[in-house]
CSV table of C-alpha atoms in Angstrom, one decimal:
chain,number,residue,atom,x,y,z
E,59,MET,CA,-25.4,52.0,13.6
E,60,PRO,CA,-23.8,48.4,11.8
E,61,ILE,CA,-25.3,45.2,10.1
E,62,ARG,CA,-23.4,43.3,12.4
E,63,ASP,CA,-25.2,44.8,15.1
E,64,SER,CA,-28.9,43.9,14.2
E,65,VAL,CA,-28.7,40.7,13.7
E,66,LYS,CA,-29.1,38.1,15.9
E,67,HIS,CA,-29.1,34.7,16.0
E,68,SER,CA,-31.8,31.8,18.0
E,69,SER,CA,-30.5,28.3,18.1
E,70,GLN,CA,-34.4,28.3,16.7
E,71,ASP,CA,-33.6,29.9,14.2
E,72,VAL,CA,-29.9,28.5,13.0
E,73,PHE,CA,-30.5,26.4,10.8
E,74,SER,CA,-33.2,28.1,8.4
E,75,ILE,CA,-30.7,30.1,5.7
E,76,LEU,CA,-33.2,32.3,3.7
E,77,GLN,CA,-31.1,33.8,0.1
E,78,ARG,CA,-30.1,37.1,0.3
E,79,PRO,CA,-30.0,38.3,-2.9
E,80,LEU,CA,-27.0,40.2,-4.4
E,81,ASN,CA,-28.7,44.2,-4.8
E,82,GLU,CA,-29.1,43.8,-0.4
E,83,LEU,CA,-25.0,44.1,-0.6
E,84,LEU,CA,-25.4,47.9,-1.8
E,85,ILE,CA,-27.3,48.9,1.7
E,86,PRO,CA,-24.3,47.6,3.5
E,87,ALA,CA,-22.2,48.3,1.2
E,88,MET,CA,-23.0,52.2,0.2
E,89,GLY,CA,-23.9,52.7,3.7
E,90,ALA,CA,-20.2,52.0,4.9
E,91,VAL,CA,-19.0,54.1,2.3
E,92,GLY,CA,-21.1,56.8,2.7
E,93,SER,CA,-20.3,57.7,6.1
E,94,HIS,CA,-16.7,58.3,6.0
E,95,ILE,CA,-15.8,55.4,8.4
E,96,LEU,CA,-12.1,54.7,10.0
E,97,LYS,CA,-11.2,52.1,8.0
E,98,SER,CA,-10.8,50.0,11.3
E,99,THR,CA,-14.5,50.0,11.9
E,100,LEU,CA,-15.2,48.7,8.1
E,101,LYS,CA,-15.7,45.0,9.9
E,102,GLN,CA,-18.5,46.0,11.6
E,103,PHE,CA,-20.1,45.7,8.4
E,104,ASP,CA,-21.5,43.7,6.2
E,105,ASP,CA,-19.5,44.4,2.8
E,106,GLY,CA,-17.6,47.6,3.7
E,107,ALA,CA,-16.4,47.6,0.0
E,108,THR,CA,-17.2,50.4,-3.2
E,109,ALA,CA,-20.3,48.0,-4.8
E,110,SER,CA,-18.7,47.6,-8.9
E,111,PHE,CA,-22.7,46.1,-9.4
E,112,LYS,CA,-25.8,47.3,-9.6
E,113,THR,CA,-28.4,45.0,-10.4
E,114,GLY,CA,-27.5,41.0,-9.7
E,115,GLY,CA,-29.3,37.9,-8.6
E,116,GLN,CA,-26.6,35.1,-7.6
E,117,VAL,CA,-23.5,34.0,-7.3
E,118,CYS,CA,-22.1,30.8,-8.9
E,119,PRO,CA,-20.9,29.1,-5.5
E,120,PRO,CA,-17.2,29.0,-6.0
E,121,GLY,CA,-16.6,24.7,-7.0
E,122,LEU,CA,-13.4,24.7,-7.3
E,123,HIS,CA,-12.6,26.3,-4.0
E,124,LEU,CA,-15.6,24.3,-2.7
E,125,SER,CA,-13.6,21.2,-3.2
E,126,LEU,CA,-9.7,22.7,-1.7
E,127,GLY,CA,-11.4,23.0,1.2
E,128,LEU,CA,-13.8,20.3,1.0
E,129,TYR,CA,-11.1,17.8,1.2
E,130,LEU,CA,-8.7,19.7,3.0
E,131,LYS,CA,-10.8,19.3,6.3
E,132,PRO,CA,-11.9,15.1,6.9
E,133,PHE,CA,-8.2,14.5,5.1
E,134,ASN,CA,-7.0,16.6,8.4
E,135,SER,CA,-9.2,15.2,10.4
E,136,PHE,CA,-7.7,11.8,8.9
E,137,GLU,CA,-4.1,12.2,9.5
E,138,SER,CA,-5.2,13.4,13.1
E,139,ALA,CA,-6.2,10.0,13.6
E,140,CYS,CA,-3.5,8.5,12.2
E,141,HIS,CA,-1.6,11.0,14.5
E,142,LEU,CA,-3.6,9.7,18.1
E,143,LEU,CA,-2.3,5.6,15.8
E,144,ASP,CA,1.3,7.5,16.3
E,145,ILE,CA,1.9,7.5,20.2
E,146,LYS,CA,-0.3,4.2,20.6
E,147,ILE,CA,2.1,2.1,18.6
E,148,SER,CA,4.8,4.2,20.2
E,149,GLN,CA,3.8,3.0,24.1
E,150,THR,CA,4.1,-0.5,22.7
E,151,LEU,CA,6.5,-0.9,20.2
E,152,GLU,CA,9.5,-3.6,21.5
E,153,ASN,CA,11.6,-3.6,18.0
E,154,SER,CA,11.0,-3.1,14.2
E,155,SER,CA,12.3,-4.0,11.0
E,156,GLN,CA,10.1,-1.2,9.7
E,157,ASP,CA,12.7,1.8,8.1
E,158,LEU,CA,11.4,3.8,11.3
E,159,ASN,CA,12.4,8.5,12.0
E,160,ALA,CA,14.5,8.5,15.1
E,161,ASN,CA,12.3,11.2,16.3
E,162,PHE,CA,10.1,8.0,16.4
E,163,LEU,CA,12.5,5.3,17.5
E,164,LYS,CA,13.4,7.8,20.3
E,165,THR,CA,10.1,8.6,22.0
E,166,ALA,CA,9.8,4.6,21.5
E,167,GLU,CA,12.5,3.5,23.7
E,168,LYS,CA,11.4,6.3,25.9
E,169,TYR,CA,8.5,4.4,26.7
E,170,ALA,CA,9.9,0.9,26.3
E,171,ARG,CA,12.1,2.3,29.7
E,172,ALA,CA,9.5,4.0,30.9
E,173,ARG,CA,7.3,0.2,30.7
E,174,GLN,CA,10.2,-1.0,31.6
E,175,LEU,CA,10.1,0.5,34.9
E,176,ASP,CA,6.5,-0.2,35.8
E,177,GLU,CA,7.2,-4.1,35.4
E,178,GLU,CA,10.1,-3.0,38.1
E,179,ALA,CA,7.5,-1.3,40.7
E,180,ASP,CA,5.2,-4.0,40.2
E,181,GLY,CA,7.9,-6.3,40.8
E,182,LEU,CA,8.1,-5.1,44.1
E,183,ASP,CA,5.0,-4.2,44.6
E,184,ASP,CA,4.3,-7.8,44.8
E,185,SER,CA,7.9,-7.9,47.6
E,186,ALA,CA,7.1,-5.6,49.7
E,187,ASN,CA,2.8,-8.1,49.1
E,188,ILE,CA,4.7,-11.1,50.0
E,189,LEU,CA,6.5,-9.5,52.8
E,190,ILE,CA,3.2,-7.6,54.0
E,191,GLU,CA,1.9,-10.5,54.5
E,192,HIS,CA,4.0,-12.9,56.8
E,193,LEU,CA,4.2,-9.5,58.8
E,194,ALA,CA,0.6,-10.9,60.6
E,195,THR,CA,2.6,-14.4,61.3
E,196,ILE,CA,6.0,-13.4,62.9
E,197,GLN,CA,5.6,-13.8,66.7
E,198,GLU,CA,9.5,-13.1,67.4
E,199,GLN,CA,9.9,-9.2,67.7
E,200,THR,CA,13.4,-8.3,66.8
E,201,THR,CA,12.3,-10.4,63.3
E,202,ALA,CA,8.9,-8.0,62.8
E,203,VAL,CA,11.3,-5.0,62.7
E,204,VAL,CA,13.2,-5.9,59.8
E,205,TYR,CA,10.5,-7.0,57.6
E,206,HIS,CA,8.9,-3.7,58.5
E,207,GLN,CA,12.0,-1.9,57.6
E,208,THR,CA,12.1,-4.1,54.0
E,209,ILE,CA,8.9,-3.2,53.4
E,210,GLN,CA,9.3,0.3,53.5
E,211,GLU,CA,12.1,0.9,51.4
E,212,HIS,CA,10.6,-1.6,48.7
E,213,LEU,CA,7.7,0.8,48.4
E,214,LYS,CA,9.3,3.5,48.4
E,215,GLU,CA,11.8,2.5,45.7
E,216,ARG,CA,8.5,1.0,44.4
E,217,ASP,CA,6.8,5.0,44.3
E,218,ASN,CA,10.5,6.2,42.8
E,219,LEU,CA,10.8,4.0,39.6
E,220,ARG,CA,7.0,5.3,39.2
E,221,ASN,CA,7.6,8.6,39.1
E,222,GLU,CA,10.6,7.9,37.4
E,223,ALA,CA,8.5,6.5,34.7
E,224,GLU,CA,5.8,8.5,34.7
E,225,SER,CA,8.1,11.9,33.9
E,226,ILE,CA,9.9,9.9,31.0
E,227,ARG,CA,6.3,9.3,29.7
E,228,LYS,CA,5.6,13.1,30.1
E,229,GLY,CA,9.2,14.4,28.4
E,230,ALA,CA,8.2,10.7,25.1
E,231,LYS,CA,6.0,13.8,22.3
E,232,LEU,CA,6.2,12.8,19.5
E,233,SER,CA,6.0,15.4,17.0
E,234,PHE,CA,2.9,15.7,14.2
E,235,ASP,CA,4.7,14.5,11.4
E,236,LYS,CA,7.3,12.3,12.4
E,237,GLY,CA,4.8,8.9,13.3
E,238,PRO,CA,4.9,6.0,10.9
E,239,LEU,CA,1.4,6.7,9.9
E,240,VAL,CA,1.7,10.4,9.5
E,241,ARG,CA,4.2,9.3,7.2
E,242,GLN,CA,3.0,6.6,5.3
E,243,LEU,CA,-0.2,9.1,4.2
E,244,ASP,CA,2.3,10.9,1.9
E,245,ALA,CA,3.6,8.2,-0.2
E,246,THR,CA,0.7,6.9,-0.3
E,247,LEU,CA,-0.7,10.0,-2.0
E,248,GLN,CA,2.8,9.6,-3.8
E,249,LYS,CA,2.0,6.1,-5.1
E,250,PHE,CA,-0.9,7.8,-7.5
E,251,ARG,CA,0.6,10.9,-8.4
E,252,VAL,CA,-0.6,13.1,-5.5
E,253,ALA,CA,1.3,15.9,-3.1
E,254,ARG,CA,0.4,18.4,-1.0
E,255,GLN,CA,2.3,21.5,-1.2
E,256,ALA,CA,4.7,22.6,1.5
E,257,TYR,CA,2.9,25.6,2.2
E,258,HIS,CA,0.2,26.7,2.0
E,259,GLY,CA,-1.3,24.9,5.4
E,260,LYS,CA,0.1,21.3,3.1
E,261,SER,CA,-3.0,21.9,0.8
E,262,PHE,CA,-3.9,20.4,-1.7
E,263,VAL,CA,-4.2,21.6,-5.9
E,264,GLY,CA,-7.1,20.6,-7.7
E,265,ASN,CA,-7.1,18.2,-9.9
E,266,HIS,CA,-4.7,15.9,-7.0
E,267,VAL,CA,-8.4,16.3,-5.1
E,268,HIS,CA,-9.9,14.6,-7.9
E,269,ARG,CA,-7.4,12.3,-7.8
E,270,CYS,CA,-8.2,11.9,-4.8
E,271,CYS,CA,-11.4,11.6,-4.6
E,272,GLN,CA,-11.3,8.1,-6.9
E,273,LYS,CA,-12.1,5.5,-4.7
E,274,GLU,CA,-9.7,3.3,-5.7
E,275,ASN,CA,-7.1,5.9,-4.3
E,276,ILE,CA,-9.3,6.1,-0.6
E,277,ASP,CA,-9.8,2.3,-0.4
E,278,LEU,CA,-5.8,2.8,-1.8
E,279,LEU,CA,-4.9,5.0,1.0
E,280,MET,CA,-7.1,3.2,4.4
E,281,ALA,CA,-4.9,0.3,3.3
E,282,ASP,CA,-2.1,1.5,3.1
E,283,VAL,CA,-2.4,2.8,7.6
E,284,VAL,CA,-4.1,-0.6,8.0
E,285,ASN,CA,-1.4,-2.9,6.4
E,286,LEU,CA,0.9,-0.6,8.6
E,287,THR,CA,0.0,-0.1,11.9
E,288,ASN,CA,-0.3,-5.0,11.7
E,289,GLN,CA,3.5,-5.1,11.3
E,290,LEU,CA,3.7,-2.7,13.7
E,291,CYS,CA,1.1,-3.0,16.3
E,292,PRO,CA,-1.1,-6.7,15.1
E,293,ASP,CA,-2.8,-5.4,18.8
E,294,LEU,CA,-4.5,-2.3,17.5
E,295,VAL,CA,-5.2,-3.1,13.9
E,296,GLU,CA,-8.8,-3.8,14.6
E,297,GLU,CA,-8.7,-0.2,16.2
E,298,THR,CA,-7.6,1.1,13.0
E,299,LYS,CA,-10.0,-0.2,10.7
E,300,ALA,CA,-12.4,1.2,12.8
E,301,MET,CA,-10.8,3.4,11.8
E,302,ALA,CA,-10.5,3.8,8.4
E,303,ASP,CA,-13.9,3.0,8.1
E,304,LYS,CA,-15.7,5.3,9.4
E,305,TYR,CA,-13.2,7.9,7.0
E,306,LYS,CA,-14.0,5.4,3.7
E,307,VAL,CA,-16.8,5.9,4.2
E,308,LEU,CA,-17.2,10.5,4.8
E,309,PHE,CA,-14.2,10.4,2.2
E,310,ARG,CA,-16.1,8.5,-0.5
E,311,LEU,CA,-19.8,9.9,0.1
E,312,PHE,CA,-17.9,14.0,-0.8
E,313,GLY,CA,-15.8,12.1,-3.0
E,314,THR,CA,-19.3,11.2,-4.8
E,315,CYS,CA,-20.9,15.0,-4.2
E,316,HIS,CA,-17.5,16.7,-5.9
E,317,LYS,CA,-18.0,15.1,-9.1
E,318,GLN,CA,-21.3,15.7,-9.4
E,319,TYR,CA,-21.5,19.7,-8.8
E,320,ASN,CA,-18.1,20.6,-10.3
E,321,THR,CA,-18.3,19.7,-13.6
E,322,ALA,CA,-19.6,21.6,-17.0
E,323,ASP,CA,-22.3,19.1,-17.9
E,324,PHE,CA,-26.0,19.7,-18.3
E,325,HIS,CA,-27.3,18.9,-15.0
E,326,SER,CA,-31.1,16.8,-15.5
E,327,ASP,CA,-33.5,17.3,-12.8
E,328,GLU,CA,-33.0,13.0,-11.8
E,329,ASP,CA,-29.2,14.3,-12.0
E,330,ILE,CA,-30.0,17.9,-8.9
E,331,HIS,CA,-32.8,15.9,-6.7
E,332,ALA,CA,-29.8,12.8,-6.8
E,333,LEU,CA,-27.2,15.8,-5.5
E,334,GLU,CA,-29.2,17.0,-3.0
E,335,SER,CA,-29.9,13.9,-1.5
E,336,THR,CA,-26.1,13.3,-1.3
E,337,ILE,CA,-25.0,15.8,-0.1
E,338,ARG,CA,-28.1,15.4,2.8
E,339,SER,CA,-26.3,11.8,3.7
E,340,TYR,CA,-22.5,13.2,3.2
E,341,LEU,CA,-23.9,15.8,5.9
E,342,GLN,CA,-25.6,13.4,8.2
E,343,TYR,CA,-22.9,11.4,7.7
E,344,PHE,CA,-20.1,13.8,9.3
E,345,ARG,CA,-22.5,14.8,11.9
E,346,THR,CA,-23.2,11.7,13.6
E,347,LYS,CA,-19.5,10.4,13.3
E,348,PHE,CA,-18.1,13.4,13.2
E,349,GLY,CA,-19.7,15.3,16.4
E,350,ASN,CA,-16.9,17.1,17.7
E,351,GLU,CA,-15.9,18.8,14.0
E,352,THR,CA,-17.4,22.3,13.5
E,353,ILE,CA,-19.1,22.9,10.7
E,354,PRO,CA,-16.5,24.9,7.8
E,355,PRO,CA,-18.4,28.0,5.3
E,356,LYS,CA,-18.0,26.2,3.1
E,357,MET,CA,-19.6,23.3,3.8
E,358,HIS,CA,-22.8,25.4,5.0
E,359,ILE,CA,-21.7,27.1,1.3
E,360,LEU,CA,-22.4,23.0,-0.5
E,361,GLU,CA,-25.3,22.1,2.8
E,362,ASP,CA,-27.6,25.5,0.7
E,363,HIS,CA,-26.3,27.2,-2.1
E,364,VAL,CA,-24.9,24.6,-4.5
E,365,VAL,CA,-28.7,23.1,-4.9
E,366,PRO,CA,-30.3,25.9,-4.9
E,367,PHE,CA,-27.6,27.8,-8.3
E,368,ILE,CA,-28.0,24.0,-10.2
E,369,LYS,CA,-31.6,24.4,-10.1
E,370,LYS,CA,-31.8,27.4,-11.9
E,371,TRP,CA,-28.7,27.3,-14.2
E,372,HIS,CA,-28.9,23.5,-14.8
E,373,VAL,CA,-25.7,23.2,-15.2
E,374,GLY,CA,-22.4,22.6,-13.1
E,375,LEU,CA,-20.7,24.4,-11.2
E,376,GLY,CA,-17.1,24.3,-13.2
E,377,PHE,CA,-19.8,26.4,-16.9
E,378,LEU,CA,-19.9,28.7,-14.1
E,379,GLY,CA,-17.6,29.0,-12.3
E,380,GLU,CA,-13.7,30.3,-11.5
E,381,GLN,CA,-12.1,27.7,-13.6
E,382,GLY,CA,-13.1,28.5,-17.0
E,383,VAL,CA,-12.2,31.9,-16.3
E,384,GLU,CA,-8.1,30.3,-14.9
E,385,SER,CA,-8.6,27.8,-18.2
E,386,VAL,CA,-8.9,31.3,-20.9
E,387,ASP,CA,-6.7,33.2,-18.3
E,388,ALA,CA,-4.2,30.2,-19.3
E,389,ARG,CA,-5.1,30.2,-23.5
E,390,LEU,CA,-5.1,33.7,-23.5
E,391,ASN,CA,-1.0,33.5,-21.5
E,392,SER,CA,0.2,30.5,-23.8
E,393,VAL,CA,-0.8,32.6,-27.1
E,394,LYS,CA,0.7,35.6,-25.3
E,395,TYR,CA,4.4,33.3,-25.0
E,396,ASN,CA,4.2,33.0,-28.7
E,397,VAL,CA,3.9,36.5,-30.4
E,398,ARG,CA,6.8,37.8,-27.1
E,399,GLY,CA,8.7,39.0,-31.3
E,400,LEU,CA,6.5,41.5,-31.6
E,401,LYS,CA,6.7,45.1,-29.4
E,402,ASP,CA,3.9,46.9,-29.5
E,403,ASP,CA,1.6,46.4,-27.2
E,404,LEU,CA,-1.4,47.1,-28.9
E,405,ASP,CA,-0.1,44.6,-31.2
E,406,ILE,CA,0.5,41.5,-29.1
E,407,LEU,CA,-2.9,42.1,-27.6
E,408,LYS,CA,-4.6,42.3,-31.2
E,409,SER,CA,-2.7,38.6,-32.4
E,410,VAL,CA,-4.4,37.3,-29.5
E,411,MET,CA,-7.5,37.5,-29.5
E,412,VAL,CA,-8.2,37.2,-32.5
E,413,THR,CA,-5.9,34.0,-32.8
E,414,HIS,CA,-8.4,33.1,-29.5
E,415,TRP,CA,-11.8,34.2,-31.6
E,416,VAL,CA,-10.5,32.0,-34.7
E,417,GLN,CA,-8.8,28.9,-32.4
E,418,THR,CA,-12.5,29.0,-30.6
E,419,ARG,CA,-14.7,29.5,-33.8
E,420,PRO,CA,-13.1,28.3,-37.0
E,421,GLY,CA,-15.9,29.3,-38.5
E,422,ALA,CA,-14.7,33.0,-38.6
E,423,HIS,CA,-11.3,32.4,-40.5
E,424,SER,CA,-12.5,32.9,-43.6
E,425,ILE,CA,-14.7,36.8,-41.8
E,426,ARG,CA,-11.0,37.9,-41.5
């Protein structure tokens, strides 16, 4: 029977996470391979690939990718909140000297036209109510009939205007990336030399996440959104401030977590305790203030696996994580470029490895 079918979770144990040693992965892996099952059914097993190791204790949590994913999620949520404010601004904007996107201006014009129709409908409604009051005091039948016809015409025209206004609102859809607040986010990111990738879901790279987690950059990102709202629609400033303050706390808490776990430094017991406390505060705030958001797997890794790993090795994830390997790989490619004049592949490899060895262990130069 596939491993997944035998695993049941109840509401009582959903938050109880058992650490799983690596050697247990051999069981489903060898079961999948040994049974010669079809590739289409491999997804039913926890690990359907041939195991490349025999024993193991822990896998280092991928600190860099944790930070990339855990920063992108709240940023996307913040961007969505800005989009909702953009819609509200477009519904109330009368005129502006700001250089706004054409799609946004067209949407704002439609909402302005809808408001104008509503005002005309309200005027007809008031006129009809006044005529109804006068109708109660009229005794002459002919005059009463004229009043009654006029009232019906006003009410019919009122309903037509309101239906037209509602139809305009339904057709006035603001594209997600065309609102002024959403566009301001990328402009602010560029102030501290951060640019989201055009592809891959507009995600960030590692160095940019580190820059975005700086306290002064978080404050700047929030302040620019509030200031622009104040220029476009002062009535929404308080709502925007409340939204920005909520996300500011979230970004600061995550920034503290990122700086504590994503290093190659030695971690004392006090450092580990501080990290554990920070992660707990971050997750508690996230669950309290963002109850409708989902908990992604990377957040689960942060909560349940980062601290136990650092407790065992007393170093940050950057020391044993992928950053070090990627750094060495980049260095080897750089050395290889310098010896590109060699023709034999073996000579190139020997030159690269010897050069790297001498550069990392200068004392070995005399041994050569």
